[in-house]
Coordinates of C-alpha atoms and ligand atoms in Angstrom, one line a residue:
Chain A
X1 CA 4.8 -13.5 35.0
X2 CA 1.1 -13.0 34.2
X3 CA -0.9 -16.0 33.4
X4 CA -3.3 -15.7 30.3
X5 CA -6.3 -17.7 30.5
X6 CA -7.3 -20.1 27.7
X7 CA -10.1 -18.5 25.6
X8 CA -13.3 -20.5 25.1
X9 CA -13.1 -23.0 22.3
X10 CA -14.3 -22.1 18.9
X11 CA -18.4 -22.5 18.8
X12 CA -20.2 -24.4 16.1
X13 CA -20.8 -21.1 13.8
X14 CA -17.3 -20.3 14.0
X15 CA -16.3 -23.7 12.8
X16 CA -18.6 -23.5 10.1
X17 CA -17.7 -20.1 8.9
X18 CA -14.0 -21.1 8.6
X19 CA -15.1 -24.2 6.5
X20 CA -17.2 -21.7 4.5
X21 CA -13.9 -19.5 4.1
X22 CA -11.7 -22.7 3.2
X23 CA -14.1 -23.2 0.3
X24 CA -13.3 -20.0 -1.3
X25 CA -9.9 -21.1 -2.2
X26 CA -8.3 -24.1 -4.2
X27 CA -6.3 -24.9 -0.9
X28 CA -7.4 -24.7 2.5
X29 CA -4.2 -23.0 3.9
X30 CA -4.9 -20.0 1.7
X31 CA -8.0 -19.4 4.0
X32 CA -5.3 -18.9 7.1
X33 CA -5.4 -15.3 7.3
X34 CA -9.3 -15.1 6.5
X35 CA -9.8 -17.6 9.4
X36 CA -7.4 -15.8 11.9
X37 CA -9.1 -12.6 11.3
X38 CA -12.6 -13.8 11.5
X39 CA -11.8 -15.3 15.1
X40 CA -10.0 -12.3 16.0
X41 CA -12.7 -10.1 15.1
X42 CA -14.8 -11.9 18.0
X43 CA -12.3 -12.7 20.4
X44 CA -9.8 -9.8 20.1
X45 CA -6.9 -11.9 19.9
X46 CA -5.7 -15.4 19.1
X47 CA -4.7 -17.4 22.1
X48 CA -2.8 -20.7 21.7
X49 CA -5.8 -23.0 22.2
X50 CA -7.8 -21.2 19.4
X51 CA -4.6 -21.2 17.4
X52 CA -4.4 -24.8 17.6
X53 CA -8.3 -25.5 16.9
X54 CA -7.8 -23.1 13.7
X55 CA -4.7 -25.0 12.5
X56 CA -6.3 -28.2 13.0
X57 CA -9.2 -27.1 10.6
X58 CA -6.9 -25.8 7.9
X59 CA -4.8 -29.1 8.3
X60 CA -1.7 -27.4 9.3
X61 CA 0.7 -27.9 12.3
X62 CA 0.0 -25.2 14.9
X63 CA 3.6 -24.2 14.7
X64 CA 3.1 -23.4 10.9
X65 CA -0.1 -21.5 11.6
X66 CA 1.9 -19.5 14.4
X67 CA 4.5 -18.7 12.1
X68 CA 2.2 -17.1 9.8
X69 CA 0.2 -15.4 12.7
X70 CA 3.3 -13.7 14.0
X71 CA 4.6 -12.7 10.2
X72 CA 1.7 -10.2 10.0
X73 CA 1.3 -7.1 12.0
X74 CA -2.5 -7.2 12.2
X75 CA -2.7 -10.8 13.9
X76 CA -2.7 -10.4 17.8
X77 CA -1.3 -13.5 19.6
X78 CA -1.6 -11.7 22.9
X79 CA -4.5 -10.1 24.7
X80 CA -5.2 -6.8 23.4
X81 CA -7.6 -3.8 25.0
X82 CA -11.1 -3.2 24.1
X83 CA -9.9 -0.3 21.6
X84 CA -6.8 -1.0 19.6
X85 CA -5.1 2.4 18.5
X86 CA -3.0 2.1 15.4
X87 CA -1.1 5.3 15.4
X88 CA 0.8 5.7 12.1
X89 CA 4.5 6.3 12.8
X90 CA 5.7 6.7 9.0
X91 CA 7.1 9.8 7.5
X92 CA 4.2 12.3 6.9
X93 CA 2.7 11.7 10.2
X94 CA 6.1 11.9 11.9
X95 CA 6.6 15.1 10.2
X96 CA 3.3 16.6 11.4
X97 CA 3.7 15.3 15.1
X98 CA 2.7 12.0 15.5
X99 CA 5.3 11.7 18.5
X100 CA 3.6 14.3 20.2
X101 CA 0.5 12.4 20.0
X102 CA 2.3 9.2 21.5
X103 CA 3.5 11.4 24.2
X104 CA -0.2 12.8 25.1
X105 CA -1.5 9.2 25.0
X106 CA 1.1 8.1 27.5
X107 CA 0.3 11.2 29.8
X108 CA -3.4 10.7 29.7
X109 CA -3.7 6.9 29.8
X110 CA -0.2 5.6 30.9
X111 CA 0.7 3.4 27.9
X112 CA 3.5 3.3 25.5
X113 CA 3.5 1.6 22.1
X114 CA 2.7 -2.1 22.3
X115 CA 1.2 -1.7 25.9
X116 CA -2.4 -2.1 27.2
X117 CA -4.1 0.3 29.7
X118 CA -4.4 -1.3 33.3
X119 CA -8.1 -1.1 32.9
X120 CA -8.0 -3.0 29.5
X121 CA -9.8 -0.2 27.5
X122 CA -6.9 0.7 25.1
X123 CA -3.8 -0.9 23.3
X124 CA -1.5 1.3 21.5
X125 CA 0.5 0.0 18.3
X126 CA 2.4 1.5 15.7
X127 CA 1.3 1.1 12.3
X128 CA 2.7 1.8 8.5
X129 CA 1.4 4.7 6.6
X130 CA -2.3 4.4 6.5
X131 CA -2.6 6.0 3.2
X132 CA -4.1 9.0 4.5
X133 CA -0.9 11.1 4.4
X134 CA -3.0 14.2 3.3
X135 CA -4.6 14.2 6.5
X136 CA -1.7 13.4 8.8
X137 CA -1.3 12.7 11.4
X138 CA -3.6 9.6 11.2
X139 CA -4.5 6.9 13.2
X140 CA -7.2 4.0 13.4
X141 CA -8.9 3.1 16.1
X142 CA -10.9 -0.2 15.9
X143 CA -11.4 -0.1 12.2
X144 CA -12.2 3.6 12.1
X145 CA -9.9 6.0 10.3
X146 CA -9.1 9.3 12.1
X147 CA -7.1 12.1 9.9
X148 CA -5.5 15.5 11.4
X149 CA -5.5 13.7 14.9
X150 CA -4.8 16.2 17.7
X151 CA -4.8 15.8 21.3
X152 CA -8.4 16.8 21.5
X153 CA -9.3 13.9 19.1
X154 CA -7.5 11.5 21.5
X155 CA -9.3 13.1 24.5
X156 CA -12.6 12.8 23.0
X157 CA -12.0 9.2 22.4
X158 CA -10.9 8.2 25.8
X159 CA -13.7 10.1 27.5
X160 CA -16.1 8.4 25.4
X161 CA -15.0 4.9 25.9
X162 CA -16.5 3.1 28.8
X163 CA -14.7 0.3 30.9
X164 CA -15.0 -3.1 29.0
Chain B
X1 CA -21.4 12.3 -21.6
X2 CA -19.7 10.4 -24.2
X3 CA -16.8 13.1 -25.0
X4 CA -13.5 11.9 -23.9
X5 CA -12.7 12.9 -20.4
X6 CA -9.2 14.7 -19.8
X7 CA -9.3 13.5 -16.3
X8 CA -10.6 9.9 -16.9
X9 CA -9.4 8.3 -13.5
X10 CA -11.2 10.8 -11.2
X11 CA -14.0 11.8 -13.6
X12 CA -16.6 10.2 -11.2
X13 CA -15.0 11.3 -7.9
X14 CA -16.1 14.7 -6.6
X15 CA -15.0 15.6 -3.1
X16 CA -17.9 15.6 -0.5
X17 CA -20.4 13.8 -2.8
X18 CA -21.1 10.0 -2.5
X19 CA -19.4 7.5 -4.6
X20 CA -21.3 6.1 -7.6
X21 CA -23.4 2.8 -7.4
X22 CA -23.7 0.9 -10.2
X23 CA -26.8 2.7 -11.7
X24 CA -24.9 6.1 -11.4
X25 CA -21.8 4.7 -13.0
X26 CA -23.7 3.1 -15.8
X27 CA -25.2 6.6 -16.5
X28 CA -21.8 8.0 -16.7
X29 CA -21.1 5.9 -19.5
X30 CA -19.5 3.1 -17.1
X31 CA -19.5 -0.7 -18.3
X32 CA -19.8 0.8 -21.9
X33 CA -16.2 -0.4 -22.6
X34 CA -17.0 -4.1 -21.1
X35 CA -20.4 -4.0 -23.1
X36 CA -18.6 -3.0 -26.6
X37 CA -15.7 -5.5 -26.0
X38 CA -16.7 -9.0 -24.3
X39 CA -17.1 -11.5 -26.9
X40 CA -16.8 -8.9 -29.7
X41 CA -12.9 -8.0 -29.5
X42 CA -10.4 -10.6 -29.7
X43 CA -8.2 -10.4 -26.2
X44 CA -5.1 -10.2 -28.4
X45 CA -6.4 -6.9 -29.8
X46 CA -6.8 -5.5 -26.1
X47 CA -3.4 -6.5 -25.3
X48 CA -2.3 -4.8 -28.5
X49 CA -4.2 -1.7 -27.6
X50 CA -2.8 -1.3 -24.1
X51 CA 1.0 -1.9 -25.5
X52 CA 0.2 1.1 -28.2
X53 CA -1.1 3.2 -25.2
X54 CA 2.4 3.2 -23.7
X55 CA 0.7 2.7 -20.2
X56 CA 3.3 1.6 -17.7
X57 CA 2.8 0.2 -14.0
X58 CA 1.7 2.6 -11.3
X59 CA 2.8 0.4 -8.5
X60 CA 6.3 1.7 -8.3
X61 CA 8.1 -0.3 -10.9
X62 CA 7.0 1.4 -14.0
X63 CA 7.1 -1.6 -16.4
X64 CA 5.1 -1.5 -19.5
X65 CA 1.8 -3.1 -18.9
X66 CA 1.1 -4.4 -22.5
X67 CA 4.7 -6.2 -22.6
X68 CA 3.9 -7.6 -19.2
X69 CA 0.7 -9.1 -20.4
X70 CA 2.3 -10.3 -23.8
X71 CA 4.7 -12.2 -21.7
X72 CA 2.0 -14.6 -20.3
X73 CA 1.5 -17.7 -22.5
X74 CA -2.0 -17.7 -24.4
X75 CA -4.7 -20.0 -23.0
X76 CA -4.1 -22.0 -26.1
X77 CA -0.4 -22.5 -25.4
X78 CA -1.1 -23.2 -21.8
X79 CA -4.4 -24.6 -20.7
X80 CA -5.7 -24.6 -17.2
X81 CA -6.2 -22.0 -14.6
X82 CA -5.0 -18.4 -15.0
X83 CA -5.3 -15.5 -12.5
X84 CA -5.5 -11.8 -12.8
X85 CA -4.2 -10.4 -9.5
X86 CA -4.9 -6.7 -8.4
X87 CA -2.3 -5.5 -6.0
X88 CA -4.1 -3.2 -3.7
X89 CA -1.7 -3.4 -1.0
X90 CA -0.8 0.3 -0.7
X91 CA 1.6 0.6 2.1
X92 CA 4.6 2.7 0.6
X93 CA 4.9 5.6 3.3
X94 CA 3.7 8.8 1.8
X95 CA 1.3 7.0 -0.8
X96 CA -2.5 7.7 -0.9
X97 CA -3.5 7.2 -4.5
X98 CA -5.0 3.7 -4.6
X99 CA -7.2 4.5 -1.8
X100 CA -8.6 7.6 -3.5
X101 CA -9.6 5.2 -6.6
X102 CA -10.8 2.3 -4.5
X103 CA -13.1 4.3 -2.3
X104 CA -13.9 7.1 -4.8
X105 CA -15.0 4.9 -7.8
X106 CA -15.1 1.0 -7.0
X107 CA -16.9 0.1 -10.2
X108 CA -14.2 1.7 -12.1
X109 CA -11.9 -0.6 -10.6
X110 CA -14.3 -3.6 -11.3
X111 CA -14.8 -2.7 -14.9
X112 CA -10.8 -2.4 -15.2
X113 CA -10.5 -5.7 -13.8
X114 CA -13.1 -7.3 -16.3
X115 CA -11.3 -5.9 -19.5
X116 CA -7.8 -7.1 -17.8
X117 CA -8.7 -10.3 -16.9
X118 CA -10.6 -10.7 -20.3
X119 CA -7.5 -9.6 -22.3
X120 CA -5.1 -12.0 -20.5
X121 CA -7.9 -14.8 -20.5
X122 CA -8.3 -15.2 -16.9
X123 CA -11.5 -16.5 -15.1
X124 CA -10.5 -15.6 -11.6
X125 CA -9.3 -12.4 -10.1
X126 CA -8.2 -11.7 -6.6
X127 CA -8.0 -8.3 -5.2
X128 CA -5.3 -8.2 -2.6
X129 CA -6.0 -5.4 -0.7
X130 CA -4.5 -4.2 3.0
X131 CA -6.7 -5.1 5.9
X132 CA -6.6 -1.5 7.0
X133 CA -8.6 -0.2 3.9
X134 CA -12.0 -1.2 5.7
X135 CA -14.0 1.5 3.6
X136 CA -12.7 0.4 0.4
X137 CA -12.9 -3.5 1.0
X138 CA -16.8 -2.6 1.8
X139 CA -17.2 -0.6 -1.3
X140 CA -15.5 -3.2 -3.4
X141 CA -17.6 -6.0 -2.1
X142 CA -20.7 -4.2 -2.6
X143 CA -19.7 -3.3 -6.2
X144 CA -18.9 -6.9 -6.9
X145 CA -22.3 -7.9 -5.7
X146 CA -23.9 -5.3 -7.8
X147 CA -21.8 -6.1 -10.8
X148 CA -22.8 -9.8 -10.4
X149 CA -26.5 -9.1 -10.2
X150 CA -26.1 -7.1 -13.2
X151 CA -24.6 -10.0 -15.1
X152 CA -21.4 -8.2 -15.5
X153 CA -19.4 -11.0 -13.4
X154 CA -20.0 -14.6 -13.2
X155 CA -20.8 -17.3 -16.0
X156 CA -21.1 -16.4 -19.4
X157 CA -21.1 -12.4 -19.0
X158 CA -23.4 -10.8 -21.2
X159 CA -23.8 -13.8 -23.3
X160 CA -20.5 -13.5 -24.5
X161 CA -19.4 -17.0 -23.3
X162 CA -16.6 -15.3 -20.9
X163 CA -16.6 -16.3 -17.1
X164 CA -15.1 -14.3 -14.5
X165 CA -15.1 -14.2 -10.5
X166 CA -13.4 -11.6 -8.5
X167 CA -12.6 -12.3 -5.0
X168 CA -11.4 -9.7 -2.4
X169 CA -8.6 -10.9 0.0
X170 CA -7.6 -8.7 2.8
X171 CA -4.3 -8.7 4.0
X172 CA -3.1 -8.7 7.6
X173 CA -0.4 -6.2 7.3
X174 CA 3.0 -6.2 6.1
X175 CA 4.8 -4.0 3.6
X176 CA 6.6 -6.7 1.7
X177 CA 3.2 -8.3 0.7
X178 CA 3.3 -5.5 -2.0
X179 CA 6.0 -7.0 -3.7
X180 CA 4.3 -9.1 -6.4
X181 CA 5.9 -12.4 -5.7
X182 CA 5.5 -12.1 -1.9
X183 CA 2.1 -11.2 -2.4
X184 CA 1.3 -14.5 -4.4
X185 CA 2.9 -16.3 -1.4
X186 CA 0.8 -14.5 1.1
X187 CA -2.4 -15.3 -0.9
X188 CA -1.6 -18.9 -0.9
X189 CA -1.3 -18.8 2.8
X190 CA 2.5 -18.7 3.3
X191 CA 4.6 -16.0 4.9
X192 CA 5.0 -13.1 2.6
X193 CA 8.6 -13.9 1.3
X194 CA 9.4 -12.8 -2.1
X195 CA 10.1 -15.7 -4.6
X196 CA 12.9 -16.1 -6.9
X197 CA 12.5 -14.7 -10.2
X198 CA 12.5 -16.2 -12.8
X199 CA 10.3 -17.8 -13.3
X200 CA 8.1 -14.6 -13.5
X201 CA 4.6 -14.9 -12.4
X202 CA 3.4 -14.6 -15.8
X203 CA 4.7 -18.2 -16.5
X204 CA 4.5 -19.6 -12.7
X205 CA 2.4 -17.4 -10.4
X206 CA -0.5 -18.2 -8.4
X207 CA -0.4 -22.0 -7.4
X208 CA 2.0 -22.4 -10.3
X209 CA -0.3 -21.0 -12.7
X210 CA 0.2 -18.2 -15.2
X211 CA -0.5 -15.0 -13.3
X212 CA -0.7 -11.0 -13.9
X213 CA -0.2 -8.7 -11.0
X214 CA -1.0 -5.3 -11.6
X215 CA -1.3 -2.2 -9.3
X216 CA -5.0 -0.6 -8.7
X217 CA -4.2 2.7 -10.6
X218 CA -2.6 0.7 -13.7
X219 CA -5.7 -1.1 -14.0
X220 CA -8.2 1.7 -13.6
X221 CA -6.8 3.3 -16.7
X222 CA -7.7 0.2 -18.8
X223 CA -11.5 0.9 -19.4
X224 CA -10.6 4.3 -20.8
X225 CA -8.0 3.0 -23.4
X226 CA -10.5 0.5 -24.4
X227 CA -13.0 3.0 -24.7
X228 CA -11.2 5.7 -26.5
X229 CA -8.1 4.3 -27.9
X230 CA -4.4 4.3 -27.5
X231 CA -3.7 7.5 -29.3
X232 CA -6.1 9.4 -27.3
X233 CA -4.3 8.0 -24.1
X234 CA -0.9 9.2 -25.3
X235 CA -2.4 12.5 -26.0
X236 CA -3.2 13.2 -22.4
X237 CA 0.5 13.6 -21.3
X238 CA 2.8 16.4 -21.6
X239 CA 6.6 16.9 -21.5
X240 CA 7.1 13.4 -22.8
X241 CA 4.6 11.5 -20.5
X242 CA 1.7 9.6 -21.7
X243 CA -1.8 9.2 -20.1
X244 CA -2.5 10.9 -16.7
X245 CA -1.3 10.0 -13.3
X246 CA -2.7 10.3 -9.8
X247 CA 0.1 12.5 -8.2
X248 CA 0.1 13.6 -4.7
X249 CA 2.0 15.8 -2.1
X250 CA 2.1 15.4 1.6
X251 CA 4.0 17.2 4.4
X252 CA 3.9 21.0 5.3
X253 CA 1.9 22.4 1.8
X254 CA -1.3 24.3 2.2
X255 CA -3.3 21.6 0.6
X256 CA -2.0 18.3 0.7
X257 CA -3.9 15.8 -1.5
X258 CA -3.8 13.5 -4.6
X259 CA -4.3 15.0 -8.1
X260 CA -4.9 13.4 -11.4
X261 CA -2.7 15.4 -13.8
X262 CA -1.1 14.9 -17.1
X263 CA 1.8 12.4 -16.9
X264 CA 4.7 14.7 -17.1
X265 CA 3.6 17.7 -15.0
X266 CA 6.5 19.2 -13.1
X267 CA 7.1 18.7 -9.6
X268 CA 7.2 22.6 -9.2
X269 CA 3.6 22.9 -10.8
X270 CA 2.2 20.1 -8.7
X271 CA 3.7 21.6 -5.4
X272 CA 3.0 25.2 -6.1
X273 CA -0.3 25.2 -7.9
X274 CA -2.0 22.0 -7.1
X275 CA -0.9 21.6 -3.3
X276 CA -1.0 25.5 -2.8
X277 CA 2.6 25.6 -1.9
X278 CA 4.5 25.6 1.4
X279 CA 2.6 26.7 4.6
X280 CA 3.4 30.2 6.0
X281 CA 6.7 30.0 7.6
X282 CA 7.9 26.9 6.2
X283 CA 10.4 26.6 3.4
X284 CA 10.9 23.4 1.0
X285 CA 14.1 21.9 1.4
X286 CA 13.9 18.7 -0.5
X287 CA 11.4 16.3 -2.1
X288 CA 11.1 12.4 -2.0
X289 CA 9.1 12.6 -5.4
X290 CA 7.5 9.1 -5.3
X291 CA 7.3 7.7 -1.7
X292 CA 9.8 6.5 0.9
X293 CA 11.9 4.3 -1.6
X294 CA 13.0 7.1 -3.9
X295 CA 16.1 9.4 -3.7
X296 CA 15.6 12.8 -2.6
X297 CA 15.5 15.7 -5.3
X298 CA 16.9 19.1 -3.7
X299 CA 14.4 22.0 -3.5
X300 CA 16.3 23.8 -6.5
X301 CA 15.5 20.9 -8.9
X302 CA 11.8 21.1 -8.9
X303 CA 11.3 21.9 -12.4
X304 CA 11.6 18.4 -13.5
X305 CA 8.5 16.6 -14.9
X306 CA 7.2 13.7 -13.1
X307 CA 8.0 11.1 -15.7
X308 CA 10.2 7.8 -15.1
X309 CA 12.7 9.1 -17.6
X310 CA 13.0 12.6 -16.3
X311 CA 13.2 11.3 -12.7
X312 CA 15.9 8.9 -13.8
X313 CA 17.9 11.7 -15.3
X314 CA 18.0 13.5 -12.0
X315 CA 19.1 10.5 -9.9
X316 CA 15.8 9.4 -8.6
X317 CA 12.7 7.6 -9.4
X318 CA 8.9 8.5 -10.1
X319 CA 8.0 5.7 -7.7
X320 CA 4.4 5.9 -6.9
X321 CA 4.2 9.7 -7.8
X322 CA 3.2 10.9 -4.4
X323 CA 5.8 13.2 -3.3
X324 CA 6.8 13.8 0.5
X325 CA 7.9 17.3 1.2
X326 CA 10.8 17.9 3.6
X327 CA 10.7 21.5 4.9
X328 CA 13.2 23.7 7.1
X329 CA 11.7 22.9 10.5
X330 CA 12.2 19.2 10.1
X331 CA 15.6 17.5 10.9
X332 CA 16.9 15.8 7.8
X333 CA 18.6 13.2 10.0
X334 CA 15.5 12.3 11.9
X335 CA 13.6 12.3 8.5
X336 CA 15.7 9.6 7.1
X337 CA 16.0 7.7 10.5
X338 CA 12.2 7.5 10.4
X339 CA 12.3 6.1 7.1
X340 CA 14.9 3.4 8.0
X341 CA 13.0 2.6 11.0
X342 CA 10.0 1.8 8.8
X343 CA 12.2 -0.2 6.4
X344 CA 13.9 -2.1 9.3
X345 CA 10.8 -3.2 10.7
X346 CA 9.3 -4.3 7.5
X347 CA 12.2 -6.3 6.2
X348 CA 10.8 -9.9 5.6
X349 CA 14.0 -11.4 7.3
X350 CA 14.7 -13.6 4.3
X351 CA 18.1 -12.3 3.4
X352 CA 21.0 -11.6 5.6
X353 CA 22.1 -8.3 4.2
X354 CA 18.7 -6.7 4.6
X355 CA 17.6 -8.4 7.8
X356 CA 20.9 -7.4 9.7
X357 CA 21.7 -4.4 7.6
X358 CA 18.6 -2.2 8.3
X359 CA 18.5 -2.4 11.9
X360 CA 22.1 -1.5 12.1
X361 CA 21.5 1.4 9.7
X362 CA 18.6 2.4 11.9
X363 CA 20.6 2.4 15.1
X364 CA 23.5 4.4 13.7
X365 CA 21.1 7.1 12.4
X366 CA 19.0 7.4 15.6
X367 CA 22.2 7.8 17.6
X368 CA 23.4 10.5 15.5
X369 CA 19.9 12.0 15.7
X370 CA 20.4 11.9 19.4
X371 CA 23.8 13.4 19.5
X372 CA 25.8 10.3 20.3
X373 CA 27.2 9.4 16.9
X374 CA 30.8 9.2 15.6
X375 CA 32.4 10.7 12.6
X376 CA 33.3 7.1 11.4
X377 CA 29.4 6.3 11.5
X378 CA 29.1 8.3 8.1
X379 CA 31.5 6.1 6.4
X380 CA 29.8 2.9 7.7
X381 CA 26.5 4.3 6.2
X382 CA 28.1 5.2 3.0
X383 CA 29.4 1.6 3.0
X384 CA 25.9 0.0 3.6
X385 CA 24.1 1.9 0.7
X386 CA 26.5 -0.1 -1.4
X387 CA 26.2 -3.4 0.4
X388 CA 22.3 -3.2 0.3
X389 CA 22.1 -1.5 -3.1
X390 CA 20.4 -2.8 -6.2
X391 CA 21.4 -6.4 -6.8
X392 CA 22.7 -7.2 -3.6
X393 CA 19.6 -8.3 -1.9
X394 CA 16.9 -10.9 -2.8
X395 CA 14.3 -8.0 -3.4
X396 CA 13.9 -4.4 -4.0
X397 CA 13.0 -3.6 -0.5
X398 CA 16.6 -2.9 0.7
X399 CA 17.7 -0.7 -2.4
X400 CA 14.6 1.2 -1.9
X401 CA 15.5 1.9 1.6
X402 CA 18.9 2.9 0.5
X403 CA 17.6 5.5 -1.9
X404 CA 16.8 8.1 0.7
X405 CA 20.1 7.3 2.7
X406 CA 22.4 7.6 0.0
X407 CA 21.2 10.8 -1.5
X408 CA 20.3 12.3 2.0
X409 CA 24.1 11.6 3.0
X410 CA 25.2 13.6 -0.1
X411 CA 22.7 16.6 0.1
X412 CA 22.7 16.7 3.9
X413 CA 26.2 16.2 4.8
X414 CA 26.5 19.4 6.8
X415 CA 23.5 18.3 8.8
X416 CA 25.0 15.0 9.6
X417 CA 28.4 16.4 10.6
X418 CA 26.7 18.9 12.5
X419 CA 24.8 16.4 14.6
X420 CA 28.2 14.5 15.5
X421 CA 30.3 17.8 16.1
X422 CA 27.9 19.5 18.3
X423 CA 26.7 16.3 19.8
X424 CA 22.8 17.4 19.2
X425 CA 20.1 17.9 17.1
X426 CA 19.4 21.7 16.4
X427 CA 15.9 21.0 15.6
X428 CA 14.6 19.7 18.9
Ligands
FMN1 C1 8.9 -3.9 -1.1 C2 8.0 -3.6 -2.4 C3 6.6 -3.4 -1.9 C4 5.8 -3.1 -3.1 N1 4.5 -2.5 -2.8 C5 3.7 -2.4 -3.7 C6 2.3 -2.0 -3.4 O1 1.9 -1.9 -2.3 N2 1.3 -1.8 -4.5 C7 1.7 -2.0 -5.7 O2 1.0 -1.9 -6.8 N3 3.1 -2.4 -6.1 C8 3.9 -2.8 -5.1 N4 5.2 -3.1 -5.4 C9 5.4 -3.4 -6.8 C10 5.2 -4.7 -7.2 O3 6.1 -5.7 -6.9 C11 4.8 -4.7 -8.6 O4 5.8 -4.3 -9.5 C12 3.4 -4.2 -9.0 O5 2.2 -4.6 -8.3 C13 3.2 -4.5 -10.5 O6 2.2 -3.7 -10.9 P1 2.2 -2.5 -12.3 O7 3.1 -3.2 -13.2 O8 0.8 -2.3 -12.4 O9 2.8 -1.5 -11.4 C14 6.1 -3.2 -4.2 C15 7.4 -3.7 -4.6 C16 8.6 -3.8 -3.5 C17 9.7 -4.3 -3.7
SF4_2 S1 15.7 -7.8 0.7 FE1 14.8 -7.6 2.6 S2 12.8 -7.6 2.1 FE2 13.6 -8.3 0.3 S3 13.9 -10.7 0.4 FE3 15.5 -9.9 1.4 S4 15.2 -9.5 3.8 FE4 13.2 -9.9 2.4
FES3 S1 2.6 8.5 6.6 FE1 0.9 8.5 8.2 S2 -0.8 8.1 6.9 FE2 0.7 8.1 5.5

């Protein structure tokens, strides 16, 4: 069993930003997703201690915030790599060969969907249709959308990404 | 510049050119409808005009927009907060039309929201957009800042006495968030589980207040209807359709893409002329006309016009109007299995038939695809299409999932049987 170290506590800026987000809505809990995404943007994932701190700021039990965090696909409760590859597995990308791309990823960096490469550079996750079906197969890598993806696109990304 | 456009939704969208900022948008007659309307036209008159236009919802349900708005009690009848919510969750597999509008002309979206919110007397609007649409989120945020600086948003807009704020809310990914009541739960910070209807959101929506939820494309039509009138809008359609529609085609065609065409354009015209026909070496076998939740139309029925009525007459639905083409090099069983994998994974888990039934359907289809299916499995699948069909589950996700399965079992029965009898997939 691998032990995940606790992440550093929220800093004063993060706390202030979360309070600011809460001010955008009539209720604090409505800011839950915004707050989780804000913290994840910097910390890559939401570990247990961060979850508890965010829950406290929102005035929610940690278990309830966990229920939300795990419901949504884009909130990561476990460590992810430096680059998260979201490879579309919906219909048009499937027709146009996304399974071959997944195989290429496995051959090149040894990860299957849901896994992170041993060097911590990449995590591969399946994603629902990215609304880029006219450029299928499509993927996002850390918020950057790529269309007409082929093995060369992937190789270029693998070769250009330094060790974390 | 002031002549009525025949492709209103995409008139400012040109491939390869940058999207319009507020200055360019206004030079192209943008915000004219807002300037002519706010404080000058009664909100009820706009609702009336939208009703007359025949505009129907473009999010997949096709509900008449004017009627939806009329079902909201007026501010006089029901004082207190009221909300206008934009559904920009676009996650229906095979659908890429709202992205085009959001990225291509963000100010059109903002203008549509101002007029719609004014019509339903709402002072707060949320744009619920899927988190993956980072470019659209950025452009909308900039457009809101520009419009606010120009006095088109905020307090006492253009001296009309009308106030409106727009907030962009980026979601965290789950298909069910697109279902309008699940969307409201998500926006409130709850798990995105659909709510029982009635009460409908118009009566009790966001935080229990009267709320309208409309799709991006629906709202983008409003400035043009207000500017040029209901009769003009109706005249844009053909073959019994009204207005224009952002249709689309993906799959193995020469020019996959989204196209604004007269509502009522035939599927054949769209695929052959606008999408450039099939790629060399591929033949069209069938089409899902409007996203993953619509039933197959076989290749010999493409002369049908893309209206809700004509699609229903052919046993399917217009859905989102973006078609997915199944070609002869693609296994129909694998195609359907991929769709069911999506629905099984995205089920919100609230009601048992969907939560337990969809993964079962997915497993059976995958085993048939892999050559380990049994002939009895076909009966089980057929039975499931009934158990998960319309009216059997809490929301429309499961019935949507069954549309392609039920029609697929019928049109591709030979392929299903062949997989089972030969214990193999001929396409792999
Ligand atoms: C499972 C499910 C997913 C949906 N996803 C979307 C979506 O992503 N975008 C959308 O506009 N409507 C979606 N809808 C339809 C909405 O519930 C609602 O009908 C629509 O937003 C109303 O707007 P309109 O009348 O302008 O079409 C979905 C419905 C269901 C059942
Ligand atoms: S039909 Fe499926 S998605 Fe809809 S409420 Fe039931 S479990 Fe959730
Ligand atoms: S199916 Fe992959 S982007 Fe739409």
